[in-house]
Amino acid sequence: QRPFSSSKSDGSATFTYKFEYRAPKRVGAPTIIYLPGGPGSGSIGDFASMREKFPDDYGLVLTDPRGVGCNGGLTINDPDAFYQTNEFAQDVVAIVKNLKLDNYILYGGSYGTVLATTVTYVIENSEMVTKPKAVVLESVVGRAFKPGEAWQGYIDQWNSIRSTLSSEVLKILDTDTPFGIDSMTFLSWYIKFIREGNYPSRDTSYVSLVLNFLGPSTSSEAQQKWAIHALKKSSHQSLDSIEETTLHKYIACHELTTDGVANNLESGLLFKNGKMSLRQEVAGSECLGVTMDRPFDVRNYPTQTPTFYFSGDLDPATPPWQADYHYANNLYADRTLVRILGGGHGPLYLNE
């Protein structure tokens, strides 16, 4: 049982927090506690393939944050108090206590790196819980984004891609409806695939491959029609549940960014005549009326647990400078930073 808010000690409001646990199959094998990103994503259902990412003989804990997935369906009277990284961290600490873990590793991805950092800090300042053996951070957030920063990685990547495109493709792009599709559909497709970085076997991104393939001299009319159809179809992204969107708003806007990026990132970008820029008139719309009063900064969470960083150099969502910032300011821990060349967002998860 977990309190809706750890700051309220009346004990009257609790909920049942659920998680998935696979015990180690080998004596001495650690247990991995996987903390997903979003914020708002779970790992019990959405990231079920994570079970296959770790050695079979390791223990594994998969989590859904409070309020979503297996921990959804709650009546939340005070969302400001309920949706806080500190509350999520206390839930994870409760898992460690419940399982009596004494040999475990925290593994956070994207927003999960914020949560893993916070959990480590809380545990290191508690005498009641065994500290983790190590912390693994993939696609790292070191501090809250300043206005406009959350979008800039996508714009920078596009400018780089444009420089590699043929004149024929550029001529098609530099119109109001590139390849006969509206700009929002194009942006949605671009955002979805640019996060994946380069193919491991090719020194180019999926976006570059498709756009160059669409050039008139490189493919037949039938091939072009098929590619454009595939582009339109793959641009569709399923909407998050209301619970996930609500969680995202309260965490992201209070702690991470005022740009309001939820699952509608394309709404903050403008694509016109082949150029990509910040859409000034709607930037931050998701966060209107919400104050960033708890901005995350690793400097406020000093830890000593050995920490391993994995950062893709082509990650537009959590750019390399975020990992560099976390690394530079995590002063008291033994640290190892691995820059994955050609890697995008979640480079270890995407590339086996």
Tab-separated table of C-alpha atoms in Angstrom:
chain	number	residue	atom	x	y	z
A	1	GLN	CA	0.000	0.000	0.000
A	2	ARG	CA	1.284	3.450	-0.959
A	3	PRO	CA	0.076	6.881	0.170
A	4	PHE	CA	-1.353	9.186	-2.457
A	5	SER	CA	1.047	11.774	-1.072
A	6	SER	CA	3.985	11.099	1.230
A	7	SER	CA	3.759	14.693	2.469
A	8	LYS	CA	0.380	13.970	4.048
A	9	SER	CA	0.670	11.759	7.112
A	10	ASP	CA	-2.995	11.147	7.958
A	11	GLY	CA	-2.747	7.659	6.467
A	12	SER	CA	-6.303	7.793	5.155
A	13	ALA	CA	-5.570	7.817	1.426
A	14	THR	CA	-3.623	4.863	0.020
A	15	PHE	CA	-3.625	2.733	-3.103
A	16	THR	CA	-2.225	-0.657	-4.068
A	17	TYR	CA	0.978	-0.227	-6.066
A	18	LYS	CA	1.658	-3.073	-8.511
A	19	PHE	CA	4.906	-4.139	-10.174
A	20	GLU	CA	6.275	-7.201	-11.946
A	21	TYR	CA	9.120	-9.192	-10.434
A	22	ARG	CA	11.279	-11.995	-11.820
A	23	ALA	CA	13.654	-13.444	-9.248
A	24	PRO	CA	17.323	-14.091	-10.139
A	25	LYS	CA	18.009	-17.618	-11.339
A	26	ARG	CA	21.657	-17.634	-10.339
A	27	VAL	CA	23.239	-17.071	-6.949
A	28	GLY	CA	24.946	-13.695	-6.972
A	29	ALA	CA	23.085	-12.383	-10.038
A	30	PRO	CA	21.746	-8.836	-9.597
A	31	THR	CA	18.185	-7.643	-10.049
A	32	ILE	CA	17.568	-4.897	-12.609
A	33	ILE	CA	14.914	-2.317	-11.693
A	34	TYR	CA	13.840	-0.791	-15.010
A	35	LEU	CA	12.427	2.737	-14.871
A	36	PRO	CA	10.772	3.793	-18.158
A	37	GLY	CA	10.530	7.253	-19.685
A	38	GLY	CA	7.754	9.446	-20.978
A	39	PRO	CA	7.075	10.668	-18.431
A	40	GLY	CA	4.000	8.485	-18.413
A	41	SER	CA	5.242	5.316	-20.099
A	42	GLY	CA	5.070	1.997	-18.316
A	43	SER	CA	7.242	-1.088	-18.702
A	44	ILE	CA	4.941	-3.898	-17.616
A	45	GLY	CA	2.870	-3.825	-20.789
A	46	ASP	CA	4.238	-1.301	-23.289
A	47	PHE	CA	7.849	-2.361	-22.878
A	48	ALA	CA	7.268	-6.064	-22.364
A	49	SER	CA	10.185	-6.798	-24.674
A	50	MET	CA	12.458	-5.396	-21.951
A	51	ARG	CA	12.212	-8.848	-20.384
A	52	GLU	CA	14.361	-10.113	-23.238
A	53	LYS	CA	16.960	-7.337	-23.031
A	54	PHE	CA	18.661	-8.606	-19.900
A	55	PRO	CA	20.361	-11.934	-19.114
A	56	ASP	CA	17.875	-14.671	-18.280
A	57	ASP	CA	19.535	-15.386	-14.961
A	58	TYR	CA	19.234	-11.755	-13.754
A	59	GLY	CA	16.367	-10.675	-11.595
A	60	LEU	CA	14.070	-8.050	-13.128
A	61	VAL	CA	11.562	-5.536	-11.840
A	62	LEU	CA	9.254	-3.842	-14.343
A	63	THR	CA	7.269	-0.806	-13.239
A	64	ASP	CA	4.297	1.293	-14.283
A	65	PRO	CA	4.320	4.714	-12.611
A	66	ARG	CA	1.531	5.569	-10.215
A	67	GLY	CA	-1.611	6.615	-12.048
A	68	VAL	CA	-1.076	4.683	-15.304
A	69	GLY	CA	-1.047	1.116	-16.611
A	70	CYS	CA	-1.262	-1.453	-13.839
A	71	ASN	CA	-1.369	1.396	-11.336
A	72	GLY	CA	-4.126	3.321	-13.110
A	73	GLY	CA	-7.857	3.598	-12.546
A	74	LEU	CA	-7.457	5.710	-9.419
A	75	THR	CA	-9.545	8.637	-8.230
A	76	ILE	CA	-6.924	11.343	-7.728
A	77	ASN	CA	-8.192	14.326	-5.789
A	78	ASP	CA	-4.898	16.225	-5.623
A	79	PRO	CA	-2.911	15.603	-8.840
A	80	ASP	CA	-0.307	18.244	-7.922
A	81	ALA	CA	0.671	16.188	-4.872
A	82	PHE	CA	0.179	12.774	-6.502
A	83	TYR	CA	2.211	13.325	-9.690
A	84	GLN	CA	5.710	14.159	-8.529
A	85	THR	CA	9.031	12.483	-9.290
A	86	ASN	CA	9.685	12.358	-5.569
A	87	GLU	CA	6.487	10.325	-5.098
A	88	PHE	CA	7.487	7.972	-7.931
A	89	ALA	CA	10.883	7.595	-6.264
A	90	GLN	CA	9.303	6.666	-2.941
A	91	ASP	CA	7.279	3.999	-4.765
A	92	VAL	CA	10.497	2.477	-6.136
A	93	VAL	CA	12.123	2.613	-2.716
A	94	ALA	CA	9.101	0.724	-1.383
A	95	ILE	CA	9.739	-1.992	-4.006
A	96	VAL	CA	13.323	-2.396	-2.789
A	97	LYS	CA	12.085	-2.679	0.790
A	98	ASN	CA	9.275	-5.076	-0.108
A	99	LEU	CA	11.580	-7.448	-1.988
A	100	LYS	CA	14.414	-6.968	0.513
A	101	LEU	CA	16.833	-6.426	-2.377
A	102	ASP	CA	20.507	-6.184	-1.500
A	103	ASN	CA	22.021	-6.705	-4.968
A	104	TYR	CA	20.302	-4.571	-7.561
A	105	ILE	CA	20.918	-2.056	-10.357
A	106	LEU	CA	18.727	0.905	-11.254
A	107	TYR	CA	18.260	1.275	-15.013
A	108	GLY	CA	16.543	4.454	-16.226
A	109	GLY	CA	15.712	5.496	-19.776
A	110	SER	CA	14.891	9.086	-20.825
A	111	TYR	CA	12.678	10.494	-18.038
A	112	GLY	CA	13.592	7.308	-16.183
A	113	THR	CA	17.092	8.795	-15.768
A	114	VAL	CA	15.535	11.616	-13.738
A	115	LEU	CA	13.687	9.054	-11.643
A	116	ALA	CA	16.752	6.818	-11.220
A	117	THR	CA	18.817	9.812	-10.090
A	118	THR	CA	16.135	10.776	-7.576
A	119	VAL	CA	15.719	7.208	-6.276
A	120	THR	CA	19.461	6.886	-5.766
A	121	TYR	CA	19.588	10.163	-3.861
A	122	VAL	CA	16.670	9.162	-1.617
A	123	ILE	CA	18.162	5.744	-0.867
A	124	GLU	CA	21.648	7.077	-0.174
A	125	ASN	CA	20.109	9.391	2.398
A	126	SER	CA	18.210	6.593	4.096
A	127	GLU	CA	19.572	4.090	6.588
A	128	MET	CA	16.691	1.678	6.013
A	129	VAL	CA	17.428	0.608	2.423
A	130	THR	CA	20.392	-1.125	0.791
A	131	LYS	CA	22.016	1.085	-1.812
A	132	PRO	CA	22.111	0.015	-5.494
A	133	LYS	CA	25.292	-1.555	-6.837
A	134	ALA	CA	25.173	0.742	-9.879
A	135	VAL	CA	22.975	3.140	-11.826
A	136	VAL	CA	22.600	2.871	-15.614
A	137	LEU	CA	21.279	5.948	-17.427
A	138	GLU	CA	20.270	5.748	-21.099
A	139	SER	CA	19.192	8.872	-23.034
A	140	VAL	CA	19.980	11.127	-20.123
A	141	VAL	CA	18.263	14.201	-18.713
A	142	GLY	CA	20.642	16.285	-16.611
A	143	ARG	CA	18.472	19.333	-16.038
A	144	ALA	CA	15.159	20.878	-17.039
A	145	PHE	CA	15.000	22.285	-20.557
A	146	LYS	CA	14.983	26.031	-20.991
A	147	PRO	CA	12.297	27.508	-23.303
A	148	GLY	CA	12.787	26.242	-26.858
A	149	GLU	CA	15.504	23.705	-25.993
A	150	ALA	CA	13.195	20.688	-26.087
A	151	TRP	CA	12.542	21.285	-29.803
A	152	GLN	CA	15.972	22.392	-30.929
A	153	GLY	CA	17.428	18.910	-31.380
A	154	TYR	CA	14.784	18.098	-33.974
A	155	ILE	CA	15.457	21.325	-35.857
A	156	ASP	CA	19.229	20.786	-35.796
A	157	GLN	CA	18.842	17.232	-37.093
A	158	TRP	CA	16.632	18.421	-39.943
A	159	ASN	CA	19.129	21.096	-40.965
A	160	SER	CA	21.831	18.420	-41.053
A	161	ILE	CA	19.669	16.079	-43.142
A	162	ARG	CA	18.786	18.830	-45.617
A	163	SER	CA	22.469	19.244	-46.408
A	164	THR	CA	22.620	15.611	-47.594
A	165	LEU	CA	19.553	15.627	-49.851
A	166	SER	CA	19.674	15.793	-53.620
A	167	SER	CA	18.545	18.921	-55.461
A	168	GLU	CA	15.592	16.940	-56.829
A	169	VAL	CA	14.357	16.062	-53.348
A	170	LEU	CA	14.915	19.614	-52.083
A	171	LYS	CA	12.807	20.935	-54.957
A	172	ILE	CA	9.945	18.659	-53.877
A	173	LEU	CA	10.351	19.564	-50.202
A	174	ASP	CA	10.390	23.304	-50.779
A	175	THR	CA	6.626	23.450	-51.289
A	176	ASP	CA	3.557	23.798	-49.057
A	177	THR	CA	2.716	20.098	-49.510
A	178	PRO	CA	5.917	18.046	-49.861
A	179	PHE	CA	5.218	14.825	-51.769
A	180	GLY	CA	1.552	15.801	-51.782
A	181	ILE	CA	1.065	15.486	-48.018
A	182	ASP	CA	0.313	18.140	-45.417
A	183	SER	CA	3.113	19.487	-43.260
A	184	MET	CA	1.737	18.079	-39.982
A	185	THR	CA	1.724	14.543	-41.401
A	186	PHE	CA	5.271	15.027	-42.621
A	187	LEU	CA	6.362	16.356	-39.220
A	188	SER	CA	4.731	13.460	-37.393
A	189	TRP	CA	6.565	10.963	-39.604
A	190	TYR	CA	9.856	12.841	-39.251
A	191	ILE	CA	9.664	13.048	-35.464
A	192	LYS	CA	8.792	9.382	-35.125
A	193	PHE	CA	11.788	8.130	-37.092
A	194	ILE	CA	14.482	10.747	-36.498
A	195	ARG	CA	14.598	9.629	-32.855
A	196	GLU	CA	15.940	6.247	-33.945
A	197	GLY	CA	19.263	7.646	-35.128
A	198	ASN	CA	21.239	5.930	-37.876
A	199	TYR	CA	20.883	2.333	-38.905
A	200	PRO	CA	23.684	0.330	-37.290
A	201	SER	CA	24.805	-0.928	-40.722
A	202	ARG	CA	24.489	2.397	-42.574
A	203	ASP	CA	25.884	5.834	-41.970
A	204	THR	CA	22.544	7.503	-42.581
A	205	SER	CA	19.143	7.814	-40.955
A	206	TYR	CA	15.865	6.243	-42.017
A	207	VAL	CA	14.607	9.749	-42.799
A	208	SER	CA	17.488	10.418	-45.191
A	209	LEU	CA	17.057	7.043	-46.869
A	210	VAL	CA	13.356	7.556	-47.518
A	211	LEU	CA	13.659	11.139	-48.724
A	212	ASN	CA	16.507	10.380	-51.098
A	213	PHE	CA	14.607	7.335	-52.338
A	214	LEU	CA	11.681	9.613	-53.217
A	215	GLY	CA	13.821	11.574	-55.657
A	216	PRO	CA	12.408	11.316	-59.230
A	217	SER	CA	15.614	9.958	-60.717
A	218	THR	CA	16.196	7.280	-58.107
A	219	SER	CA	12.874	5.447	-58.160
A	220	SER	CA	9.950	4.707	-60.427
A	221	GLU	CA	6.594	6.434	-60.129
A	222	ALA	CA	5.092	3.276	-58.640
A	223	GLN	CA	7.880	3.055	-56.063
A	224	GLN	CA	7.386	6.695	-55.131
A	225	LYS	CA	3.649	6.181	-54.635
A	226	TRP	CA	4.332	3.169	-52.429
A	227	ALA	CA	6.913	5.095	-50.351
A	228	ILE	CA	4.578	8.068	-49.878
A	229	HIS	CA	1.758	5.735	-48.841
A	230	ALA	CA	4.101	4.104	-46.305
A	231	LEU	CA	5.168	7.535	-45.044
A	232	LYS	CA	1.564	8.585	-44.437
A	233	LYS	CA	0.709	5.311	-42.733
A	234	SER	CA	3.776	5.265	-40.485
A	235	SER	CA	3.171	8.859	-39.401
A	236	HIS	CA	0.102	7.737	-37.460
A	237	GLN	CA	0.758	7.466	-33.744
A	238	SER	CA	-1.746	6.072	-31.277
A	239	LEU	CA	-2.874	8.514	-28.649
A	240	ASP	CA	-1.869	8.019	-25.055
A	241	SER	CA	-4.550	7.298	-22.500
A	242	ILE	CA	-5.968	10.251	-20.593
A	243	GLU	CA	-4.085	8.979	-17.534
A	244	GLU	CA	-0.727	9.011	-19.341
A	245	THR	CA	-1.366	12.469	-20.796
A	246	THR	CA	-2.323	13.812	-17.364
A	247	LEU	CA	0.771	12.354	-15.733
A	248	HIS	CA	2.952	13.761	-18.499
A	249	LYS	CA	1.531	17.235	-18.053
A	250	TYR	CA	2.062	17.381	-14.306
A	251	ILE	CA	5.584	15.964	-14.397
A	252	ALA	CA	6.880	17.546	-17.612
A	253	CYS	CA	5.474	21.020	-17.046
A	254	HIS	CA	6.368	21.239	-13.350
A	255	GLU	CA	9.801	19.623	-13.604
A	256	LEU	CA	11.198	19.277	-17.136
A	257	THR	CA	10.043	21.769	-19.764
A	258	THR	CA	7.632	24.608	-20.450
A	259	ASP	CA	7.474	23.679	-24.148
A	260	GLY	CA	4.644	21.185	-23.707
A	261	VAL	CA	5.895	18.233	-25.742
A	262	ALA	CA	3.573	15.350	-24.709
A	263	ASN	CA	2.844	13.153	-27.743
A	264	ASN	CA	2.119	16.107	-29.991
A	265	LEU	CA	5.635	17.349	-30.553
A	266	GLU	CA	4.853	18.339	-34.124
A	267	SER	CA	2.428	20.993	-32.810
A	268	GLY	CA	5.402	22.986	-31.553
A	269	LEU	CA	7.313	22.856	-34.831
A	270	LEU	CA	6.662	24.653	-38.086
A	271	PHE	CA	7.556	23.000	-41.392
A	272	LYS	CA	7.186	25.316	-44.361
A	273	ASN	CA	8.888	25.295	-47.749
A	274	GLY	CA	11.355	22.680	-46.599
A	275	LYS	CA	12.451	24.623	-43.500
A	276	MET	CA	11.820	23.604	-39.891
A	277	SER	CA	11.511	26.110	-37.055
A	278	LEU	CA	9.867	26.666	-33.689
A	279	ARG	CA	6.177	27.455	-33.920
A	280	GLN	CA	6.236	30.441	-31.604
A	281	GLU	CA	2.499	30.968	-31.311
A	282	VAL	CA	1.747	27.579	-29.702
A	283	ALA	CA	5.001	26.663	-27.984
A	284	GLY	CA	4.240	25.795	-24.370
A	285	SER	CA	0.480	25.424	-24.930
A	286	GLU	CA	0.318	22.166	-22.947
A	287	CYS	CA	1.852	23.932	-19.974
A	288	LEU	CA	-0.308	27.050	-19.970
A	289	GLY	CA	-1.386	27.712	-16.403
A	290	VAL	CA	1.280	25.368	-15.004
A	291	THR	CA	4.365	26.779	-13.322
A	292	MET	CA	7.719	25.014	-13.523
A	293	ASP	CA	8.135	25.127	-9.769
A	294	ARG	CA	10.170	21.914	-9.385
A	295	PRO	CA	12.772	22.113	-12.189
A	296	PHE	CA	14.986	19.048	-12.164
A	297	ASP	CA	18.734	19.553	-11.881
A	298	VAL	CA	21.174	16.769	-11.051
A	299	ARG	CA	23.144	19.238	-8.938
A	300	ASN	CA	20.351	19.010	-6.368
A	301	TYR	CA	20.720	15.211	-6.119
A	302	PRO	CA	24.351	14.397	-5.298
A	303	THR	CA	25.023	10.655	-5.196
A	304	GLN	CA	27.990	8.339	-4.795
A	305	THR	CA	26.757	5.184	-6.558
A	306	PRO	CA	28.778	4.174	-9.661
A	307	THR	CA	26.929	5.555	-12.678
A	308	PHE	CA	27.079	4.502	-16.331
A	309	TYR	CA	25.848	6.852	-19.061
A	310	PHE	CA	24.751	5.826	-22.562
A	311	SER	CA	24.024	8.713	-24.904
A	312	GLY	CA	23.339	8.682	-28.645
A	313	ASP	CA	25.118	11.480	-30.490
A	314	LEU	CA	22.066	11.839	-32.776
A	315	ASP	CA	19.449	11.861	-30.025
A	316	PRO	CA	17.130	14.854	-30.631
A	317	ALA	CA	14.929	14.237	-27.565
A	318	THR	CA	17.647	14.080	-24.887
A	319	PRO	CA	20.611	15.612	-26.735
A	320	PRO	CA	24.190	14.691	-25.825
A	321	TRP	CA	24.649	17.928	-23.892
A	322	GLN	CA	22.130	16.622	-21.344
A	323	ALA	CA	24.268	13.551	-20.630
A	324	ASP	CA	27.375	15.749	-20.500
A	325	TYR	CA	25.684	18.025	-17.974
A	326	HIS	CA	24.639	15.124	-15.738
A	327	TYR	CA	28.112	13.595	-15.964
A	328	ALA	CA	29.872	16.885	-15.171
A	329	ASN	CA	27.680	17.604	-12.150
A	330	ASN	CA	27.458	14.127	-10.640
A	331	LEU	CA	30.683	14.931	-8.834
A	332	TYR	CA	30.876	12.302	-6.117
A	333	ALA	CA	30.177	9.139	-8.104
A	334	ASP	CA	32.504	6.978	-10.175
A	335	ARG	CA	31.249	7.709	-13.702
A	336	THR	CA	31.570	6.188	-17.141
A	337	LEU	CA	30.136	7.997	-20.180
A	338	VAL	CA	29.590	6.077	-23.419
A	339	ARG	CA	28.703	8.106	-26.504
A	340	ILE	CA	27.022	5.898	-29.083
A	341	LEU	CA	27.914	7.187	-32.540
A	342	GLY	CA	24.878	7.205	-34.794
A	343	GLY	CA	22.663	6.426	-31.810
A	344	GLY	CA	19.299	8.098	-31.343
A	345	HIS	CA	16.878	8.133	-28.438
A	346	GLY	CA	17.105	4.897	-26.473
A	347	PRO	CA	20.029	3.545	-28.528
A	348	LEU	CA	20.509	0.405	-26.436
A	349	TYR	CA	16.803	-0.404	-26.410
A	350	LEU	CA	16.381	0.119	-30.172
A	351	ASN	CA	19.589	-1.561	-31.296
A	352	GLU	CA	20.158	-5.019	-29.937
